[in-house]
PDB file of C-alpha atoms in Angstrom:
ATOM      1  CA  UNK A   5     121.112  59.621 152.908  1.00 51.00           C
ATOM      2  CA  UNK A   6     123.702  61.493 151.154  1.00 54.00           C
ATOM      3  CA  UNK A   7     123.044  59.258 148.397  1.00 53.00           C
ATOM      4  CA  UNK A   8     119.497  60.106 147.620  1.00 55.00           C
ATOM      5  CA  UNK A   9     120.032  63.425 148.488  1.00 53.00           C
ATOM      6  CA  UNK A  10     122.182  64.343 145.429  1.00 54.00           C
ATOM      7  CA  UNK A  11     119.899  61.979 142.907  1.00 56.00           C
ATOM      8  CA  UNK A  12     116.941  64.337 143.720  1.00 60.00           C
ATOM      9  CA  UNK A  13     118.930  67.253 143.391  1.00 59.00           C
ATOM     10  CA  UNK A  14     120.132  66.107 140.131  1.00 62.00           C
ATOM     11  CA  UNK A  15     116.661  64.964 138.740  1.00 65.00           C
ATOM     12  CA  UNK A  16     115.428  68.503 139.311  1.00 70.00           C
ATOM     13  CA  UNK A  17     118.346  70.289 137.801  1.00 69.00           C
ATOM     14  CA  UNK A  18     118.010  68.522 134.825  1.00 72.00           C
ATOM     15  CA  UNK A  19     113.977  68.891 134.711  1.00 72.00           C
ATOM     16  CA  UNK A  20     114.663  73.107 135.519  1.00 74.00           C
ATOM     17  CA  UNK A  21     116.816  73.104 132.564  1.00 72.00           C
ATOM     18  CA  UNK A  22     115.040  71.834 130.214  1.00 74.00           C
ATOM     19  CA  UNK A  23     112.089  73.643 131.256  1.00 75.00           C
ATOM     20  CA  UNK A  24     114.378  76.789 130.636  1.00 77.00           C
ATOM     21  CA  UNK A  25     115.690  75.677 127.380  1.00 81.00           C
ATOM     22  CA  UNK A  26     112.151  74.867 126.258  1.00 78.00           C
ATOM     23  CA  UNK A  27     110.874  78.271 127.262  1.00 78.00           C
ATOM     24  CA  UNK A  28     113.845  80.339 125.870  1.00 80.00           C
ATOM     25  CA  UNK A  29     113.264  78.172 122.453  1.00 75.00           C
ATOM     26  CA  UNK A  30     109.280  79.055 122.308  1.00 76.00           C
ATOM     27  CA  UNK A  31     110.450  82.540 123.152  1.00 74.00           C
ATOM     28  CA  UNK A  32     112.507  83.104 120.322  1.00 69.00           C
ATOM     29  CA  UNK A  33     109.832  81.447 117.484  1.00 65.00           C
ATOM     30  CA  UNK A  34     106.855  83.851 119.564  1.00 62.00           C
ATOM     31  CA  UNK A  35     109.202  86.731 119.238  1.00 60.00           C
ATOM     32  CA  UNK A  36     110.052  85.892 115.169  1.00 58.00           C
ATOM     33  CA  UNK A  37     106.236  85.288 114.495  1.00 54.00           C
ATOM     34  CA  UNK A  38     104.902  88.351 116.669  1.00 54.00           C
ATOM     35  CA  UNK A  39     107.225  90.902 114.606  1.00 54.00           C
ATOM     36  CA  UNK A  40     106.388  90.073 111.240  1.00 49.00           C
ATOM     37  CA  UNK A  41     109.531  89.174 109.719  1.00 52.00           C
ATOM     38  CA  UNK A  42     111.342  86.149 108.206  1.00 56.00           C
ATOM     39  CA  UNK A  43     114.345  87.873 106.953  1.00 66.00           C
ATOM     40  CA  UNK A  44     114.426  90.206 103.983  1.00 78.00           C
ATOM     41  CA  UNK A  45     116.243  89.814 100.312  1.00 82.00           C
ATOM     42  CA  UNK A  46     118.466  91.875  99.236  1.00 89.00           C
ATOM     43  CA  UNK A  47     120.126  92.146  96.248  1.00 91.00           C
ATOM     44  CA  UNK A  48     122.851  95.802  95.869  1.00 92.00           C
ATOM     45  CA  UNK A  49     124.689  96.390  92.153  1.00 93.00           C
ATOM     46  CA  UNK A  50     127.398  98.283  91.995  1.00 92.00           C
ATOM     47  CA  UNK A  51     128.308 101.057  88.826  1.00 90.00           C
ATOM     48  CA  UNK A  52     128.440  99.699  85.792  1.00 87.00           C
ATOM     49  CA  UNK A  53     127.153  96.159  87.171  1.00 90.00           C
ATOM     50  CA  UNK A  54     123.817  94.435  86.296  1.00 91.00           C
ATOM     51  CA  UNK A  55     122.535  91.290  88.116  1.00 91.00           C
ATOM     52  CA  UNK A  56     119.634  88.524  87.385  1.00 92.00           C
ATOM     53  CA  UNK A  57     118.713  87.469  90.676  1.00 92.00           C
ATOM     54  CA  UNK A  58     115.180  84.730  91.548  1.00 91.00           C
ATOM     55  CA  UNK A  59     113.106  85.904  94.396  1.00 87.00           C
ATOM     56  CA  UNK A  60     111.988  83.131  96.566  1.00 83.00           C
ATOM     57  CA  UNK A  61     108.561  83.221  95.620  1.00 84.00           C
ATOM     58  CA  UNK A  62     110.141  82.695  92.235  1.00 88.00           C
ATOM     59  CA  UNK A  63     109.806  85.509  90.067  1.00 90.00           C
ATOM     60  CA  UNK A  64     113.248  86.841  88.089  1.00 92.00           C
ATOM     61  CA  UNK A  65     114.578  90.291  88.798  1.00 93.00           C
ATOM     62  CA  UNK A  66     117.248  91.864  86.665  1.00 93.00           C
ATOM     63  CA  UNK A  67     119.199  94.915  88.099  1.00 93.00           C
ATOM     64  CA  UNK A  68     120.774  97.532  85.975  1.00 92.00           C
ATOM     65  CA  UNK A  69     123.798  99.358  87.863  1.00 91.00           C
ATOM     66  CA  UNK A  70     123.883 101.291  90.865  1.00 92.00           C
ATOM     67  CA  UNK A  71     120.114  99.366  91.792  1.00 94.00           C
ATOM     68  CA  UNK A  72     119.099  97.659  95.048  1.00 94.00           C
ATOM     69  CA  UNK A  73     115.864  95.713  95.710  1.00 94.00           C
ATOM     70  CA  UNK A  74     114.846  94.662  99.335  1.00 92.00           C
ATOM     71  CA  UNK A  75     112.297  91.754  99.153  1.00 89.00           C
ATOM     72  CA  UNK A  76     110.691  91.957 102.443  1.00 82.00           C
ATOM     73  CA  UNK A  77     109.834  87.928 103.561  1.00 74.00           C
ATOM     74  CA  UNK A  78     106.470  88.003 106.230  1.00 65.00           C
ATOM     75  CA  UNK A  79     105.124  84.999 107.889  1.00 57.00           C
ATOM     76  CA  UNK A  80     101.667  87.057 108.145  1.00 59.00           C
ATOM     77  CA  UNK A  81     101.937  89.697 105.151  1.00 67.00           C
ATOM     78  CA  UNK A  82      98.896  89.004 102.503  1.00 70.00           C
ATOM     79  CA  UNK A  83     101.104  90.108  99.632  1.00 78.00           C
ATOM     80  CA  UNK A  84     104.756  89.814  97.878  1.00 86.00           C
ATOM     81  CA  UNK A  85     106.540  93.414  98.573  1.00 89.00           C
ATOM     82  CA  UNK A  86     109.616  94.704  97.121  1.00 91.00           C
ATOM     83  CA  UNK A  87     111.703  98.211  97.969  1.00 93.00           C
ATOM     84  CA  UNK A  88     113.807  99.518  94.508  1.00 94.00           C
ATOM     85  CA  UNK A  89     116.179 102.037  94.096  1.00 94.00           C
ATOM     86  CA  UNK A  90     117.149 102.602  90.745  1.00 94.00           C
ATOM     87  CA  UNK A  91     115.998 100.283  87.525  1.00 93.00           C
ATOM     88  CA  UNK A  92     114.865  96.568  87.317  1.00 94.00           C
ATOM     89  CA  UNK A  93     113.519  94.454  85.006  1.00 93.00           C
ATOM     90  CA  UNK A  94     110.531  91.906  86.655  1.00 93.00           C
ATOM     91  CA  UNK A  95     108.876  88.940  85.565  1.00 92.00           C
ATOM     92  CA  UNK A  96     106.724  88.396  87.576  1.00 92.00           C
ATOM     93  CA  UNK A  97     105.361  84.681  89.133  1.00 88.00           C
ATOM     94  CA  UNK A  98     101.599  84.826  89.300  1.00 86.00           C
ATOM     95  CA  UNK A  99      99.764  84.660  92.681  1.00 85.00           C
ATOM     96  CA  UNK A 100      96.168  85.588  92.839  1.00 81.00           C
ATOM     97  CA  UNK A 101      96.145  85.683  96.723  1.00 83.00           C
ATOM     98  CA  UNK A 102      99.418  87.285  97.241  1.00 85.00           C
ATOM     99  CA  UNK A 103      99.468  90.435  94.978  1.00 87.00           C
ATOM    100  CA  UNK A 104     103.161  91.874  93.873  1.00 90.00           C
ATOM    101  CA  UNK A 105     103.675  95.426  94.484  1.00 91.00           C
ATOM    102  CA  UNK A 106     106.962  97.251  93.764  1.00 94.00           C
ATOM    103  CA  UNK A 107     107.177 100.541  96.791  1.00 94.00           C
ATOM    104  CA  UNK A 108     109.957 103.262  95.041  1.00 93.00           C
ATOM    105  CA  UNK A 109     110.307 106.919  96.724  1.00 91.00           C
ATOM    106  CA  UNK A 110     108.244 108.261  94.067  1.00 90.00           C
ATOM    107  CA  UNK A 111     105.429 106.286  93.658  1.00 90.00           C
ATOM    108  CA  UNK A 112     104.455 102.210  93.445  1.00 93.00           C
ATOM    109  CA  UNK A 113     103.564  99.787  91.277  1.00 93.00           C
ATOM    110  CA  UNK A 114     101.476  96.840  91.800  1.00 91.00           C
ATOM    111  CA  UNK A 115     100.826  93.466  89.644  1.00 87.00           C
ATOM    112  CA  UNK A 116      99.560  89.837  89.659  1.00 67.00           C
ATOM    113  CA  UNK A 117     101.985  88.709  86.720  1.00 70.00           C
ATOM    114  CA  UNK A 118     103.519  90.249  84.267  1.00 86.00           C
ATOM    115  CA  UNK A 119     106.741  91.436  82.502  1.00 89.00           C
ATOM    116  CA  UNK A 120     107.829  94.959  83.159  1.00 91.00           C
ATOM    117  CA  UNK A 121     110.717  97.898  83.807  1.00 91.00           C
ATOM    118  CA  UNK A 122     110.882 100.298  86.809  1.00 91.00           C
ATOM    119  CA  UNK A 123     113.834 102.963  86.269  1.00 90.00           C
ATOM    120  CA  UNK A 124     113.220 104.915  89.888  1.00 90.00           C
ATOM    121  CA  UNK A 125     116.333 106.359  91.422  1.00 88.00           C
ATOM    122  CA  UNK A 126     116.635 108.113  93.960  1.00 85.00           C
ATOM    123  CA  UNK A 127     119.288 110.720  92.556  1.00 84.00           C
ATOM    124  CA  UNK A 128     117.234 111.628  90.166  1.00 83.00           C
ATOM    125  CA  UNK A 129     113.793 112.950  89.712  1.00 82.00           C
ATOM    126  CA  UNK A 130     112.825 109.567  87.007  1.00 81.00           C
ATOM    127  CA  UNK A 131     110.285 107.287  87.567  1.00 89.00           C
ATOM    128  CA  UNK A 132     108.995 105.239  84.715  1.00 90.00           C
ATOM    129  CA  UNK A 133     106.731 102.267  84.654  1.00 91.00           C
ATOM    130  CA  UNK A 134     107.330 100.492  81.470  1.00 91.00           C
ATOM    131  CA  UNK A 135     104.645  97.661  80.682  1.00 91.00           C
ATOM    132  CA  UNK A 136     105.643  94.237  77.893  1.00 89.00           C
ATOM    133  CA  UNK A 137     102.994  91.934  79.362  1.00 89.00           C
ATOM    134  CA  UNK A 138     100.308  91.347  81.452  1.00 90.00           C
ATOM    135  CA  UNK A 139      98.534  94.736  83.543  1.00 90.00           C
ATOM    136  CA  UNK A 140      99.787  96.783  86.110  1.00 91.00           C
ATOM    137  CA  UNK A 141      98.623  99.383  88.493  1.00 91.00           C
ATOM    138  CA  UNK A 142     101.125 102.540  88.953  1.00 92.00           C
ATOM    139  CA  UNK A 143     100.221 104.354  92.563  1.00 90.00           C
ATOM    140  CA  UNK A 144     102.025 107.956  93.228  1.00 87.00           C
ATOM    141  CA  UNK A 145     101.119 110.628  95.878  1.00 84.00           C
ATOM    142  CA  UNK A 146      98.618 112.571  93.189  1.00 80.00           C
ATOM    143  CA  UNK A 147      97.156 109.576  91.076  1.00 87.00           C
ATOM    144  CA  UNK A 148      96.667 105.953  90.088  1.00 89.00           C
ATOM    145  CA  UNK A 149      96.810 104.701  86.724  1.00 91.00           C
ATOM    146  CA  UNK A 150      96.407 100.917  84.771  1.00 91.00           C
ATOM    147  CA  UNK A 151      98.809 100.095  82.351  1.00 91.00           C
ATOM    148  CA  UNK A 152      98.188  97.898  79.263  1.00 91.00           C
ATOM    149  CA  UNK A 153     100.710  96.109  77.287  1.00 90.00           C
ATOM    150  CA  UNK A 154     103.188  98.404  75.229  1.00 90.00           C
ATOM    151  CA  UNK A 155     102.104 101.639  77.791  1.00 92.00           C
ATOM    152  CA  UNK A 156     104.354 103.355  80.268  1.00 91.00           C
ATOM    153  CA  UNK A 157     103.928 105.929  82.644  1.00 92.00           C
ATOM    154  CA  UNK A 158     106.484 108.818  83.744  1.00 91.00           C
ATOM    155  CA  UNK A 159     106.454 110.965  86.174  1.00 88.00           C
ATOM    156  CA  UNK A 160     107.459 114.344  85.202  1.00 83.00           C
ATOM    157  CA  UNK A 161     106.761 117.434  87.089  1.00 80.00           C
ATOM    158  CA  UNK A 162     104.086 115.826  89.559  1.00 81.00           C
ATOM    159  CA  UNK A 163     102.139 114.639  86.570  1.00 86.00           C
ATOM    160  CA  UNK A 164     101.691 111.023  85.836  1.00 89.00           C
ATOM    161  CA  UNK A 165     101.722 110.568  82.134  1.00 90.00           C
ATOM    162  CA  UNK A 166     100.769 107.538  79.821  1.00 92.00           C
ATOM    163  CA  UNK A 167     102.498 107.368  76.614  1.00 92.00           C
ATOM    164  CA  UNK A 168     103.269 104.615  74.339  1.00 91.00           C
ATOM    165  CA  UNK A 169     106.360 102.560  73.997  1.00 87.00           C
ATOM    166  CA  UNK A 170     108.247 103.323  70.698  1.00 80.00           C
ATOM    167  CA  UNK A 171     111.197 101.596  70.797  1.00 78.00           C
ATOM    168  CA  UNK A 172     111.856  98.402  72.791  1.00 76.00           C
ATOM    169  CA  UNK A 173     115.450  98.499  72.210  1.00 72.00           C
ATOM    170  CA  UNK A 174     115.739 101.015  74.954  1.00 76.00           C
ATOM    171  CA  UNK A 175     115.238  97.985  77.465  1.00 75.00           C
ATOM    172  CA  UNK A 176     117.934  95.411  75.963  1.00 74.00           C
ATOM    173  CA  UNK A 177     120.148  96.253  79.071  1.00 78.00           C
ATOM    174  CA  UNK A 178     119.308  93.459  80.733  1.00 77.00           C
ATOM    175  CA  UNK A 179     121.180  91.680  77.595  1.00 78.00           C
ATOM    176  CA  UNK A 180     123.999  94.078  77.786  1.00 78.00           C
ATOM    177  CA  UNK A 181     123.247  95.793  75.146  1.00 78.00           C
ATOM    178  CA  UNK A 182     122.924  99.670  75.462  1.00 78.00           C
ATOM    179  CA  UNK A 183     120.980 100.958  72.085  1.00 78.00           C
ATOM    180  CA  UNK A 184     120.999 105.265  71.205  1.00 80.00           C
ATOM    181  CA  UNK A 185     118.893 106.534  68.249  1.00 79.00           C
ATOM    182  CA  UNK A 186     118.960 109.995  67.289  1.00 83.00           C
ATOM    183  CA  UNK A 187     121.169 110.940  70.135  1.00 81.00           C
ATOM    184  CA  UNK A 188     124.200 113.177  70.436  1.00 87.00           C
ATOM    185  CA  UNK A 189     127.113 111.694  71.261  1.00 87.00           C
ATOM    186  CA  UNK A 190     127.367 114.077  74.236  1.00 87.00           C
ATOM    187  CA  UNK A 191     124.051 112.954  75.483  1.00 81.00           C
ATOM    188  CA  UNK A 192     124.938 109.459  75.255  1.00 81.00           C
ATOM    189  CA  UNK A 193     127.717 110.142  77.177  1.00 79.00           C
TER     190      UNK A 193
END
């Protein structure tokens, strides 16, 4: 009797725990699914760093220094979202379903595919949208705008401005090259 006893106690122990296990496992996915998140990308640079960096829905992000993107991975989100402090250069992968939208503090920008610079930090009161390729829409508290190739928009005084790019040599950073035209040498420094 003792015998049988302890085999019936031991098939139910094991069936209990892996009833547990099971439920502790579907738990855990529920509990990933229900809030939202996968994990999130980040990428920090330090002063005087820069960084090229491939998102995993594989568009290319280069960071100038002291610039930090957070690329925020959903299981349910309907687009591709990105947090930047301070200046980046994107190329972006296209996705017609899942539109790409860059959040700053001072105002957003949001694209399908294209090439194109964001210098937003937080320490200062810049933000500029700089367009090479493609189209992009530029979102702040007071207005929206659409950029076309060769068009950037800055922020300056609560106004959003468009104004042509002149020189494209300004945005050679991301080669590490840093080029100053008519420029004091006190302003460059």
């Amino acid at each position: 009797k003792r015998k049988n006893i302890s085999i019936r106690w031991g098939r139910y122990a094991t069936v209990s725990a892996a009833f547990l296990t099971g439920l502790v496992f579907a738990g855990g996915i529920a509990w990933g699914l229900l809030s939202n998140k996968l994990s999130d990308y980040e990428v920090i640079t330090a002063a005087g760093q820069r960084a090229q960096t491939v998102l995993p829905d594989g568009s290319r992000v280069w960071l100038n220094a002291s610039s930090k993107i957070v690329y925020h991975n959903s299981f349910w989100s309907s687009d591709r979202q990105i947090d930047l402090s301070g200046e980046a250069y994107f190329e972006v992968s296209k996705n017609k379903e899942k539109p790409f939208i860059v959040k700053t503090t001072k105002g957003d920008v949001e694209v399908l595919g294209t090439k194109f610079y964001i210098s937003a930090y937080a320490t200062t009161d810049v933000f500029e949208t700089s367009l090479i390729e493609g189209k992009v829409k530029v979102h702040t508290a007071y207005e929206d705008m659409t950029l076309y190739p060769k068009d950037k928009a800055v922020l300056e005084n609560g106004l959003l401005t468009r104004k042509q790019i002149d020189d494209m040599d300004t945005y050679r950073w991301r080669d590490g090259l840093y080029c100053f035209k008519n420029l004091s040498f006190d302003d460059v420094l």
